[in-house]
mmCIF file of C-alpha atoms and ligand atoms in Angstrom:
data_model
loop_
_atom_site.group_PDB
_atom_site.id
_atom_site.type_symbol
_atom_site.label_atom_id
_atom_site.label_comp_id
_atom_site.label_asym_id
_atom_site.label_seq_id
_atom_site.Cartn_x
_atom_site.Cartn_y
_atom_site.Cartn_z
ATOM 1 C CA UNK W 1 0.000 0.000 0.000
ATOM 2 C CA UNK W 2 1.108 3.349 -0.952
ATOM 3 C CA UNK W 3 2.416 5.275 2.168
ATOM 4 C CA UNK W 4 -0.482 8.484 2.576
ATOM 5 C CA UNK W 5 1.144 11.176 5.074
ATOM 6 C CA UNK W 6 -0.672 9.883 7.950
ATOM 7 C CA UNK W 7 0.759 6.387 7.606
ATOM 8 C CA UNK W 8 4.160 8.280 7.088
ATOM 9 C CA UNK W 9 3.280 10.354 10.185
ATOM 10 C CA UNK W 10 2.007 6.875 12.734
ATOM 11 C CA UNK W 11 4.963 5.056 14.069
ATOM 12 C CA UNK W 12 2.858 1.778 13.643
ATOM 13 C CA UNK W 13 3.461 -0.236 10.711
ATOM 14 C CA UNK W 14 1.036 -3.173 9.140
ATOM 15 C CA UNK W 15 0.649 -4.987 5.524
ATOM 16 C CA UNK W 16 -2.994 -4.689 5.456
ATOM 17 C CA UNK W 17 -4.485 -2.862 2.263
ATOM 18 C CA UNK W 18 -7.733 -1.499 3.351
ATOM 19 C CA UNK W 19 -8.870 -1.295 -0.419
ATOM 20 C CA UNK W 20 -8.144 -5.001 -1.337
ATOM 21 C CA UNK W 21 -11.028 -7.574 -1.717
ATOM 22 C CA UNK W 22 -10.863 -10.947 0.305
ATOM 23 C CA UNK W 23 -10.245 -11.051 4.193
ATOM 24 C CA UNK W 24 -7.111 -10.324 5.707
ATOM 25 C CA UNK W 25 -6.067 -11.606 9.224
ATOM 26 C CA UNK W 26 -3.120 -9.428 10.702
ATOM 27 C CA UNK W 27 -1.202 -7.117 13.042
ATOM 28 C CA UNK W 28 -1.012 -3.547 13.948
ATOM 29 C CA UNK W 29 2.493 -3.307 15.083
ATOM 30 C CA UNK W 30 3.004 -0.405 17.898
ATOM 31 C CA UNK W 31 6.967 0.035 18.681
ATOM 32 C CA UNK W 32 7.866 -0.804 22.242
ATOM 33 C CA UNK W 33 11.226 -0.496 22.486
ATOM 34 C CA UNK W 34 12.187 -2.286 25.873
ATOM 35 C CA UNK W 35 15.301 -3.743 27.853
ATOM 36 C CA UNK W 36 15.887 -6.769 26.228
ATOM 37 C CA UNK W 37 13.999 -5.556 22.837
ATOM 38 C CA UNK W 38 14.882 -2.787 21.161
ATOM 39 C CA UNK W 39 12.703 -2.756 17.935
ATOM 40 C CA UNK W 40 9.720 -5.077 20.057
ATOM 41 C CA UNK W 41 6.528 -4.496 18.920
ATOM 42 C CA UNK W 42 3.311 -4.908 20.319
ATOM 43 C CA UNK W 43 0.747 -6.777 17.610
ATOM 44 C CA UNK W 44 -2.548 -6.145 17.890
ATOM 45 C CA UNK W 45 -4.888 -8.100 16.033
ATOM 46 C CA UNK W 46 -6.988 -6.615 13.407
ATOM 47 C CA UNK W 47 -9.002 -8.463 10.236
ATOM 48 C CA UNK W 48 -10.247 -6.658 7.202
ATOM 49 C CA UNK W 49 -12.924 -8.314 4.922
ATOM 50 C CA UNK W 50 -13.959 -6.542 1.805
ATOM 51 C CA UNK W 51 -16.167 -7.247 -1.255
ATOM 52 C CA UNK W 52 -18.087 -4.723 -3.567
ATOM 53 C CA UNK W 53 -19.027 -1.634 -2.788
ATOM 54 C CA UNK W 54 -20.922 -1.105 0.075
ATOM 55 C CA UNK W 55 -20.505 0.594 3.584
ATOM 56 C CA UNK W 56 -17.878 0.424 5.976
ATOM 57 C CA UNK W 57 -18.182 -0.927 9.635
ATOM 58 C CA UNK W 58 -16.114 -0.757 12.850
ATOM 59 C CA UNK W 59 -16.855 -3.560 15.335
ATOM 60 C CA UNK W 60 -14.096 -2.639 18.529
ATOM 61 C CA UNK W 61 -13.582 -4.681 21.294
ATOM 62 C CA UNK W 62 -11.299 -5.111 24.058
ATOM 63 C CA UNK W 63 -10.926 -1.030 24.644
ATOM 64 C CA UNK W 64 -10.727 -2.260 28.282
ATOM 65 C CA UNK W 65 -9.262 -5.543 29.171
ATOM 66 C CA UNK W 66 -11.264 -6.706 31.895
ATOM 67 C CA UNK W 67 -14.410 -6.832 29.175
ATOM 68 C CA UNK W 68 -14.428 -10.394 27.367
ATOM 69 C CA UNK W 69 -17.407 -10.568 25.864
ATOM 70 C CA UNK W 70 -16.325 -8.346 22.971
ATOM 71 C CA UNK W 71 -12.996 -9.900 22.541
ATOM 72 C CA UNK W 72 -14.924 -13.306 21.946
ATOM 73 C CA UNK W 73 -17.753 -12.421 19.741
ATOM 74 C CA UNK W 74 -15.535 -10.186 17.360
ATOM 75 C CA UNK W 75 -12.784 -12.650 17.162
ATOM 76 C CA UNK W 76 -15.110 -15.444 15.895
ATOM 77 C CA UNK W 77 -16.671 -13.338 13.471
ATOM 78 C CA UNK W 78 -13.694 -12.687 11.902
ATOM 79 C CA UNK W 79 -12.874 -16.346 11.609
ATOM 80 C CA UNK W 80 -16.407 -17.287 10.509
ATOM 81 C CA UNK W 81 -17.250 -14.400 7.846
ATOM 82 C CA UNK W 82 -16.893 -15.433 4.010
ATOM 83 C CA UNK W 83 -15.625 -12.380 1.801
ATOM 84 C CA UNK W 84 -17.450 -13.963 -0.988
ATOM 85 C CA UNK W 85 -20.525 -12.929 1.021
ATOM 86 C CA UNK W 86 -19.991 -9.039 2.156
ATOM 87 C CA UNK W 87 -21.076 -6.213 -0.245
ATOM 88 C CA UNK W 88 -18.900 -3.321 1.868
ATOM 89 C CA UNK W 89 -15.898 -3.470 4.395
ATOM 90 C CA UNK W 90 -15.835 -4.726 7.726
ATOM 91 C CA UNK W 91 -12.729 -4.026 10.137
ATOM 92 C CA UNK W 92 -12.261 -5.677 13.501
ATOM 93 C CA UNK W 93 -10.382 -4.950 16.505
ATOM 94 C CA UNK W 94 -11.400 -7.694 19.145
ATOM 95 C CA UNK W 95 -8.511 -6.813 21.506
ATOM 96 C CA UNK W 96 -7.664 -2.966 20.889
ATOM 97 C CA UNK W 97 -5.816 -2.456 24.466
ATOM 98 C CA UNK W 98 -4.303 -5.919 24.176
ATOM 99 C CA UNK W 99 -1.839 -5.239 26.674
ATOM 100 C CA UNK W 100 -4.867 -4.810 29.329
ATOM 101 C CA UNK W 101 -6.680 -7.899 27.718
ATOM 102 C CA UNK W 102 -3.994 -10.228 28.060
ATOM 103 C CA UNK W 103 -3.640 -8.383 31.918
ATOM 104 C CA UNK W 104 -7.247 -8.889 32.036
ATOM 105 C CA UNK W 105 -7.389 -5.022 33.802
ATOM 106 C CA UNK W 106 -9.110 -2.084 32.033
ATOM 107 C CA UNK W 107 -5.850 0.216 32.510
ATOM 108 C CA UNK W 108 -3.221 -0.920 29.795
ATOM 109 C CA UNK W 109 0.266 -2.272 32.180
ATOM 110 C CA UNK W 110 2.228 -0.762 29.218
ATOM 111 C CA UNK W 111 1.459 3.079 30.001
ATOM 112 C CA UNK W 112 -0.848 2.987 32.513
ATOM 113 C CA UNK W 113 -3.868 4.755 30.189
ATOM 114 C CA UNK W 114 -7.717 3.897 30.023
ATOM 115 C CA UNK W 115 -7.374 3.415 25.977
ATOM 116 C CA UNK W 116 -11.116 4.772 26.116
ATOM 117 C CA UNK W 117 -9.371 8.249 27.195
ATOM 118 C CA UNK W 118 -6.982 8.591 24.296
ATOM 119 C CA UNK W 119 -8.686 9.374 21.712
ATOM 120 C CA UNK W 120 -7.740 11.422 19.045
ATOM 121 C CA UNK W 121 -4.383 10.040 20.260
ATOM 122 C CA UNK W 122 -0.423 10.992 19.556
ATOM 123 C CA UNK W 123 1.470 9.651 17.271
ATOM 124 C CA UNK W 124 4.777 10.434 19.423
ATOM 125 C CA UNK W 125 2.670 9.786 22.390
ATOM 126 C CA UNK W 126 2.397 7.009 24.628
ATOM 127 C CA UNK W 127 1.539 3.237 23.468
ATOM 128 C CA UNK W 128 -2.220 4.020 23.972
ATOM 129 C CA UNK W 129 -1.674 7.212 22.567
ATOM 130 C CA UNK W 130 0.200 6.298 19.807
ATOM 131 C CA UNK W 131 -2.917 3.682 19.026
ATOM 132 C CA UNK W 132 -5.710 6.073 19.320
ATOM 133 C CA UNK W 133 -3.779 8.386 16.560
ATOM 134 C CA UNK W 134 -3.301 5.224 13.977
ATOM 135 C CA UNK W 135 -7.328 4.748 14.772
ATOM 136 C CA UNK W 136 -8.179 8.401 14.529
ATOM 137 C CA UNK W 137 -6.671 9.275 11.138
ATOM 138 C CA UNK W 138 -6.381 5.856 9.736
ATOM 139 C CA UNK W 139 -9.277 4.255 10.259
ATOM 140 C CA UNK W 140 -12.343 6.147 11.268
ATOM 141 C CA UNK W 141 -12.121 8.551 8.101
ATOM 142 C CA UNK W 142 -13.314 5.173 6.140
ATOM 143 C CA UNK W 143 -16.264 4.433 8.711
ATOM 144 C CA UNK W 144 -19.856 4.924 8.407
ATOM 145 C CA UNK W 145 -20.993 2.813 11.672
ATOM 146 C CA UNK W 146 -18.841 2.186 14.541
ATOM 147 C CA UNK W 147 -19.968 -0.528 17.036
ATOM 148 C CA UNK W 148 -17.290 -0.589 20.122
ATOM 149 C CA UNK W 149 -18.426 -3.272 22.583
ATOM 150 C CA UNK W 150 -17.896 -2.622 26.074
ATOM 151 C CA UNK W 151 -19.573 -4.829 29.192
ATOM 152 C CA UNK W 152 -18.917 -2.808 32.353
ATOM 153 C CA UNK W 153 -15.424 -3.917 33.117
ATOM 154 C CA UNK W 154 -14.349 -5.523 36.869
ATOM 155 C CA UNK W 155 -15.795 -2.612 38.924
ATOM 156 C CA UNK W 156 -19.690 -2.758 37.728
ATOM 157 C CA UNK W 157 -22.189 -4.829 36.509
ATOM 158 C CA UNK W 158 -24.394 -3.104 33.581
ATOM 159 C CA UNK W 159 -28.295 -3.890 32.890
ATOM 160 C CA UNK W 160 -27.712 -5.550 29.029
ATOM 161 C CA UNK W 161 -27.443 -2.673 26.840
ATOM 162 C CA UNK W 162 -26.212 -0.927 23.918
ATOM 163 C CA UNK W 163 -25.239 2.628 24.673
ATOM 164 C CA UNK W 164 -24.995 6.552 22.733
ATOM 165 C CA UNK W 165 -24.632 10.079 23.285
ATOM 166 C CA UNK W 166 -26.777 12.400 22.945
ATOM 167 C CA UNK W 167 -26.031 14.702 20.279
ATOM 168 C CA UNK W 168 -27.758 17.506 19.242
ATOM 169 C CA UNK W 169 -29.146 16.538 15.788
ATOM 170 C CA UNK W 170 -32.558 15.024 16.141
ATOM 171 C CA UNK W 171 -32.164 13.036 13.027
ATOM 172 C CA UNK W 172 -28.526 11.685 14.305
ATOM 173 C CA UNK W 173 -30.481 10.943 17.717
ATOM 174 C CA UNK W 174 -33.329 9.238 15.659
ATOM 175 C CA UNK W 175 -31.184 6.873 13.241
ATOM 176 C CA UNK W 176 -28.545 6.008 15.995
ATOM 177 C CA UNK W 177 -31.802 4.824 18.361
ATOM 178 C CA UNK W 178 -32.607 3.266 14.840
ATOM 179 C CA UNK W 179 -29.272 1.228 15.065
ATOM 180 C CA UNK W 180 -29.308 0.381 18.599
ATOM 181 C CA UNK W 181 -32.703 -1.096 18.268
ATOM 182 C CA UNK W 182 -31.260 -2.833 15.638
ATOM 183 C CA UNK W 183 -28.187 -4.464 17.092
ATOM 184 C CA UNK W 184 -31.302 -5.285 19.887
ATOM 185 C CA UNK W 185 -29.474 -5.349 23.137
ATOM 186 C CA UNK W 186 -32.659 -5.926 25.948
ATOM 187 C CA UNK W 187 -31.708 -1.820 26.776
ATOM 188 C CA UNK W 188 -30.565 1.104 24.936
ATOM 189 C CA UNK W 189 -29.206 4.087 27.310
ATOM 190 C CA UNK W 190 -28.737 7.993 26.014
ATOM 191 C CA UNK W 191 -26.359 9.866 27.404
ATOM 192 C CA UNK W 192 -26.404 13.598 28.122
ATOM 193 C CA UNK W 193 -24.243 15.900 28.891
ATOM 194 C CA UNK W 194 -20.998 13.681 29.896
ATOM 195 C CA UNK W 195 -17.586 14.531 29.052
ATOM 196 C CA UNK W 196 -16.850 11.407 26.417
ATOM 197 C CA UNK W 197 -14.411 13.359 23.977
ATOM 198 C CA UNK W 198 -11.521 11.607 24.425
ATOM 199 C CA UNK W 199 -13.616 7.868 23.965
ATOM 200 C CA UNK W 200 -13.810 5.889 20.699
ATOM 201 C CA UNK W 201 -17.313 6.419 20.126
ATOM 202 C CA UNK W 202 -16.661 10.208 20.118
ATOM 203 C CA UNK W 203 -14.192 9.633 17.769
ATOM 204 C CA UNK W 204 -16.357 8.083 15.307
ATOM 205 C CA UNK W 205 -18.827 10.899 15.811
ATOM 206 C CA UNK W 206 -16.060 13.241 14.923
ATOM 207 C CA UNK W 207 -15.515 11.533 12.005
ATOM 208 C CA UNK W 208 -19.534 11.559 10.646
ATOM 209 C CA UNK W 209 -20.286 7.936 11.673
ATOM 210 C CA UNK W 210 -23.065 6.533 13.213
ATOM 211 C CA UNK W 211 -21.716 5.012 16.654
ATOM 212 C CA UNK W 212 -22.777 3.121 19.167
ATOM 213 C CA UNK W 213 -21.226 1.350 22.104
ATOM 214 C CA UNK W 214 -22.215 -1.223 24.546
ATOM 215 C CA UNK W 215 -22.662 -2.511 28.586
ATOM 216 C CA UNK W 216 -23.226 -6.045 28.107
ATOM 217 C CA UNK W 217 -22.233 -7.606 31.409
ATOM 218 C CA UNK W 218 -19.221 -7.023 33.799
ATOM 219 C CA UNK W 219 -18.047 -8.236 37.527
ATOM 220 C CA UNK W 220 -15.103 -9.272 34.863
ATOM 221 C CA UNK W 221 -16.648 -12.562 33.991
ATOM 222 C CA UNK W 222 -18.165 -13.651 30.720
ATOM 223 C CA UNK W 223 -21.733 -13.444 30.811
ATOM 224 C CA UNK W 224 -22.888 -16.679 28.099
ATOM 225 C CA UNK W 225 -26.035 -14.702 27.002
ATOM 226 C CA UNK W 226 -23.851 -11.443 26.832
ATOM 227 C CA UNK W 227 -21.514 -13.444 24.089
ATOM 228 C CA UNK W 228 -25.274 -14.061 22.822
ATOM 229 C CA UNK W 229 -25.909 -10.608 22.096
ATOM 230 C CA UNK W 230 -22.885 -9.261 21.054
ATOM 231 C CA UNK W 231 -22.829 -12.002 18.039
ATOM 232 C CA UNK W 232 -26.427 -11.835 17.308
ATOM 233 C CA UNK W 233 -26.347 -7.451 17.101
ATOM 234 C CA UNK W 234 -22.726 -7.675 15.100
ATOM 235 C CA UNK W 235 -24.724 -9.830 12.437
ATOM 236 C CA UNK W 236 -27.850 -7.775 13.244
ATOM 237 C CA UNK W 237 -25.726 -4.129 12.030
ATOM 238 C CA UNK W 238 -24.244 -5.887 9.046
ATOM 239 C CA UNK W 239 -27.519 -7.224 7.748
ATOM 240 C CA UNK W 240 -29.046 -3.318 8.495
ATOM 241 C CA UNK W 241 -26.261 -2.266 6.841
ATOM 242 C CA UNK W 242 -26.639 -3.926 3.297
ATOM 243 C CA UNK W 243 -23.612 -5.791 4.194
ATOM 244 C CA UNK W 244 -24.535 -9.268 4.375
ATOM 245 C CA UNK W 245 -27.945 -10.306 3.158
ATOM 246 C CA UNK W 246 -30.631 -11.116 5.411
ATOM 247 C CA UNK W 247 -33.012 -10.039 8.235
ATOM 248 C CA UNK W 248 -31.474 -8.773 12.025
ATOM 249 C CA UNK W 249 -33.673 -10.485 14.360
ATOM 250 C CA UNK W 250 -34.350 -7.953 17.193
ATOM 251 C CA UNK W 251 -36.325 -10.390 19.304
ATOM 252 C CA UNK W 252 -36.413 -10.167 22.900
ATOM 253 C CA UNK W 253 -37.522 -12.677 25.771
ATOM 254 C CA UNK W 254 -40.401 -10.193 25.971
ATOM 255 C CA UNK W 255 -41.605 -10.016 22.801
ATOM 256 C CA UNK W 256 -40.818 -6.337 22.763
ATOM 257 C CA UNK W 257 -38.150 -4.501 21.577
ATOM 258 C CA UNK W 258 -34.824 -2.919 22.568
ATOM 259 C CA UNK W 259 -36.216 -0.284 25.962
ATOM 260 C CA UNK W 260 -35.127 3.225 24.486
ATOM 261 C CA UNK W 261 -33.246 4.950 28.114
ATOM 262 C CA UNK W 262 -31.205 7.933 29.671
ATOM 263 C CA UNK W 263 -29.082 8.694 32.049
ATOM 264 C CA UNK W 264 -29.696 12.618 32.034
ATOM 265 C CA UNK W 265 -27.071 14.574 34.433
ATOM 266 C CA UNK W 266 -25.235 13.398 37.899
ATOM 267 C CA UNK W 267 -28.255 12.994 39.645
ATOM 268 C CA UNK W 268 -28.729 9.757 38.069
ATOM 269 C CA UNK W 269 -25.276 8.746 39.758
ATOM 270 C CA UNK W 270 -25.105 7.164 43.466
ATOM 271 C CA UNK W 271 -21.848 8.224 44.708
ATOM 272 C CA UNK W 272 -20.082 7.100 47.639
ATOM 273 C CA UNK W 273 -20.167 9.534 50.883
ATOM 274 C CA UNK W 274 -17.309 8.344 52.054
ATOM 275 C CA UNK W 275 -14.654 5.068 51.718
ATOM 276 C CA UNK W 276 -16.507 2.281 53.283
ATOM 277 C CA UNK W 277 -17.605 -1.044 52.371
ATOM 278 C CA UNK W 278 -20.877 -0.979 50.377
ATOM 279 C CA UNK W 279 -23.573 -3.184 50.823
ATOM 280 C CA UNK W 280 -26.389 -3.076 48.029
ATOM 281 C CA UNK W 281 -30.019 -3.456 48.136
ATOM 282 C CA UNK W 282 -30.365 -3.909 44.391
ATOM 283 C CA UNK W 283 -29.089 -5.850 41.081
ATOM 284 C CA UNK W 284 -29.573 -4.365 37.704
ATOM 285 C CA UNK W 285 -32.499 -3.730 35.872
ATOM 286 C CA UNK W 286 -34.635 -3.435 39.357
ATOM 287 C CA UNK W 287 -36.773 -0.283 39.434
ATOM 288 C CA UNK W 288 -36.256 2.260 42.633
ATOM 289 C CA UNK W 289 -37.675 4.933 43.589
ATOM 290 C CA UNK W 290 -36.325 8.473 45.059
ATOM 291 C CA UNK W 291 -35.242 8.141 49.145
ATOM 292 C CA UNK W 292 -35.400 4.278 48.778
ATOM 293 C CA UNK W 293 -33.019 2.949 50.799
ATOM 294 C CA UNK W 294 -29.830 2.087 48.112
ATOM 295 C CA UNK W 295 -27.895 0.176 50.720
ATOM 296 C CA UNK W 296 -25.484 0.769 54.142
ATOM 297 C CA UNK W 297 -21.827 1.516 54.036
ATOM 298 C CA UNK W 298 -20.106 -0.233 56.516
ATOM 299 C CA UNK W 299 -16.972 0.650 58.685
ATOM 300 C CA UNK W 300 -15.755 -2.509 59.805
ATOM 301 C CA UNK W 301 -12.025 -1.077 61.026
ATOM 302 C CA UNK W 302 -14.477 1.157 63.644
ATOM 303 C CA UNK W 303 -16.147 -1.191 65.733
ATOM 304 C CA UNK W 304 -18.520 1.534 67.821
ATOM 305 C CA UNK W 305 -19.585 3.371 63.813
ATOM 306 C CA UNK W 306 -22.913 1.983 62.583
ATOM 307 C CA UNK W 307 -23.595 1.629 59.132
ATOM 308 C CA UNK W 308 -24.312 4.491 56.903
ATOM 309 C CA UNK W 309 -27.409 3.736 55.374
ATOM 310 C CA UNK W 310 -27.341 5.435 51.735
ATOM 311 C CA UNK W 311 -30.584 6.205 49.995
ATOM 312 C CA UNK W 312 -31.416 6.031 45.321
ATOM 313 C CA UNK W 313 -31.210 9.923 44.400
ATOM 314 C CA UNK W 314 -34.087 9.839 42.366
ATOM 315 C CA UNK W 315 -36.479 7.453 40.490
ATOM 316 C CA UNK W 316 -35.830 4.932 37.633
ATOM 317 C CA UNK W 317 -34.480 1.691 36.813
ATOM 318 C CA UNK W 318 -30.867 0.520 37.992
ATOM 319 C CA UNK W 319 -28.614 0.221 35.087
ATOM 320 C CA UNK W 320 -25.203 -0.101 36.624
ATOM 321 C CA UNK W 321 -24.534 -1.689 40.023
ATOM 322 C CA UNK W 322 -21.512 -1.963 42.029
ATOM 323 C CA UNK W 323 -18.964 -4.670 41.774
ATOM 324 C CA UNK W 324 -16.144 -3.811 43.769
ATOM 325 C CA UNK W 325 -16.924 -4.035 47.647
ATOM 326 C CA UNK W 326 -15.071 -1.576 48.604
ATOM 327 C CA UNK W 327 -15.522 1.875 47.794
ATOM 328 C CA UNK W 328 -13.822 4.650 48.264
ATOM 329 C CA UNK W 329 -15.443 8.773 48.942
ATOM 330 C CA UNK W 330 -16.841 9.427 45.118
ATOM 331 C CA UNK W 331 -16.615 6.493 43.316
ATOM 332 C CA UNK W 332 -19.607 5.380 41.793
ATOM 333 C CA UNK W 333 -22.264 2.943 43.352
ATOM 334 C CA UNK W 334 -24.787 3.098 41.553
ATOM 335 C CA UNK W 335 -25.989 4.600 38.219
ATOM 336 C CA UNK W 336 -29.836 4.890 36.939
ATOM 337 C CA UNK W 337 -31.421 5.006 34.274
ATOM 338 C CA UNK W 338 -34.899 6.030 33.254
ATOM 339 C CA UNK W 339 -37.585 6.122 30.309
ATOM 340 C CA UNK W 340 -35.853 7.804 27.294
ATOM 341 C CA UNK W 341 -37.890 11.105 26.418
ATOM 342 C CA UNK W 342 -36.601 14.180 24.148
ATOM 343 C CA UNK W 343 -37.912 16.967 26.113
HETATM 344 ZN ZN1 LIG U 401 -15.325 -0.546 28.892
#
């Protein structure tokens, strides 16, 4: 492939032509010089399958490496998917931060970033930053949907969901509900108002494309009926997409479809008063109501301090839920979620 400047300008080097037909299996390889290796590189694995003309898709997974489902469900759809049988371009990422996934922590070891905090990236930068920069200019000026899969990571368990910002184009609002009712997670959650810039979804917004993330799980375990849904909306968005022929099925246990939500501003966040050890009164999905009592932090270094009983900030559905135990003053406990409305 002919060098562009922006290849000239990354430090990471590949083989893959993005124009060429047929399915190609490689390597992004990020320099990390090290004692012991001074032209190492780091290889993270990326596929590209092309036929005809049609769109171009993102599927991202393993921004955080304590979140398996992704890393799964993209990796076998790169094995599985016939090139003979895609009308666009599909590029997958299963294990973007795959020093974290192979750590199985959402912090990459390497240089100590959230990967979902480096976007648009450096290309002198740090390894994470260096990565976000090749993904920035390289690859999301191609895309026209972006689907990174997240599930909640060690610290929280999410309600099943597929998740988006709100933006401030009602017709970008309307087709991107569109989508996630398409990829037909049990929950889709809008978010207002939250500083996201630096995350890969924002990046694909930056760049035009429709994008979409997801909360499919967490605790750090794989969830089997997370896997589920991650494979089923993947094949869901390239069937919407013209991609590969066929119908998604958006089916849910219910009979309904995909719940349209929103988390709104910080009052739909619990945080912690102080450090403590938090004991919930609720899983996800479980509707609450305002001054219900959320749970008791406990002191159990002070034998004579009673719990500290902590009560839901306002009404609404729980969509995230603590994982961790211990907590320490402002970390998250809770986050909820309520009926989506546009007013
Ligand atoms: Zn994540």
């Amino acid at each position: 492939m002919a060098k562009s400047a922006e290849t000239f300008k990354s430090r990471i080097f590949h083989d893959l032509d993005f124009d060429k037909p047929g399915k190609q299996i490689s390597y992004l390889r990020v320099p990390q010089s090290r004692d012991g290796g001074a032209w190492s590189t780091v290889e993270i694995p990326i596929a590209v399958v092309k036929g005809g003309k049609g769109p171009t898709v993102l599927f991202t997974g393993g921004v955080h490496g304590d979140e398996y489902e992704s890393q799964i469900a993209i990796s076998r759809l790169a094995r599985r998917i016939d090139p003979g049988s895609v009308n666009g371009k599909i590029i997958m990422l299963p294990a973007v931060d795959l020093p974290a996934a192979l750590a199985g922590r959402r912090m990459c070891p390497i240089d100590g970033r959230d990967f979902n905090r480096c976007m648009p990236g450096d290309a002198r930068g740090s390894f994470c930053e260096m990565l976000a920069h090749f993904i920035e200019s390289m690859i999301m000026p191609q895309v026209e949907v972006s689907v990174d899969v997240h599930s909640a990571g060690n610290s929280m368990e999410a309600a099943l969901c597929s998740i988006m910002h709100w933006v401030d184009d009602p017709k970008t609002i309307k087709r991107t509900q569109t989508l996630t009712e398409t990829f037909a997670a049990p929950y889709n959650v809008v978010f207002w108002g939250v500083d996201e810039t630096a995350t890969v979804a924002a990046s694909a917004e930056r760049h035009g494309a429709l994008s979409i993330s997801t909360e499919i799980g967490g605790y750090g375990r794989v969830r089997p009926d997370a896997v589920r849904i991650a494979e089923r909306g993947l094949d869901n968005v390239l069937k919407w997409m013209g991609i590969v022929e066929g119908k998604p099925d958006t089916t849910q246990p219910d009979g309904g479809q995909t719940r349209q939500m929103m988390v709104r501003d910080q009052r739909s966040y619990l945080f912690a008063p102080s450090d403590g050890l938090f004991e919930p009164t609720f899983v996800p999905e479980q509707q609450i109501k305002a001054g219900e009592l959320a749970g008791y932090l406990h002191f159990v270094e002070e034998w004579a301090r009673l719990p500290q009983p902590v009560e839901f900030p306002i009404d609404g559905y729980i969509w995230m839920a603590p994982g961790s135990g211990r907590v320490k003053k402002g970390d998250v406990m809770a986050v909820i979620m309520q009926e989506f409305t546009d007013n």
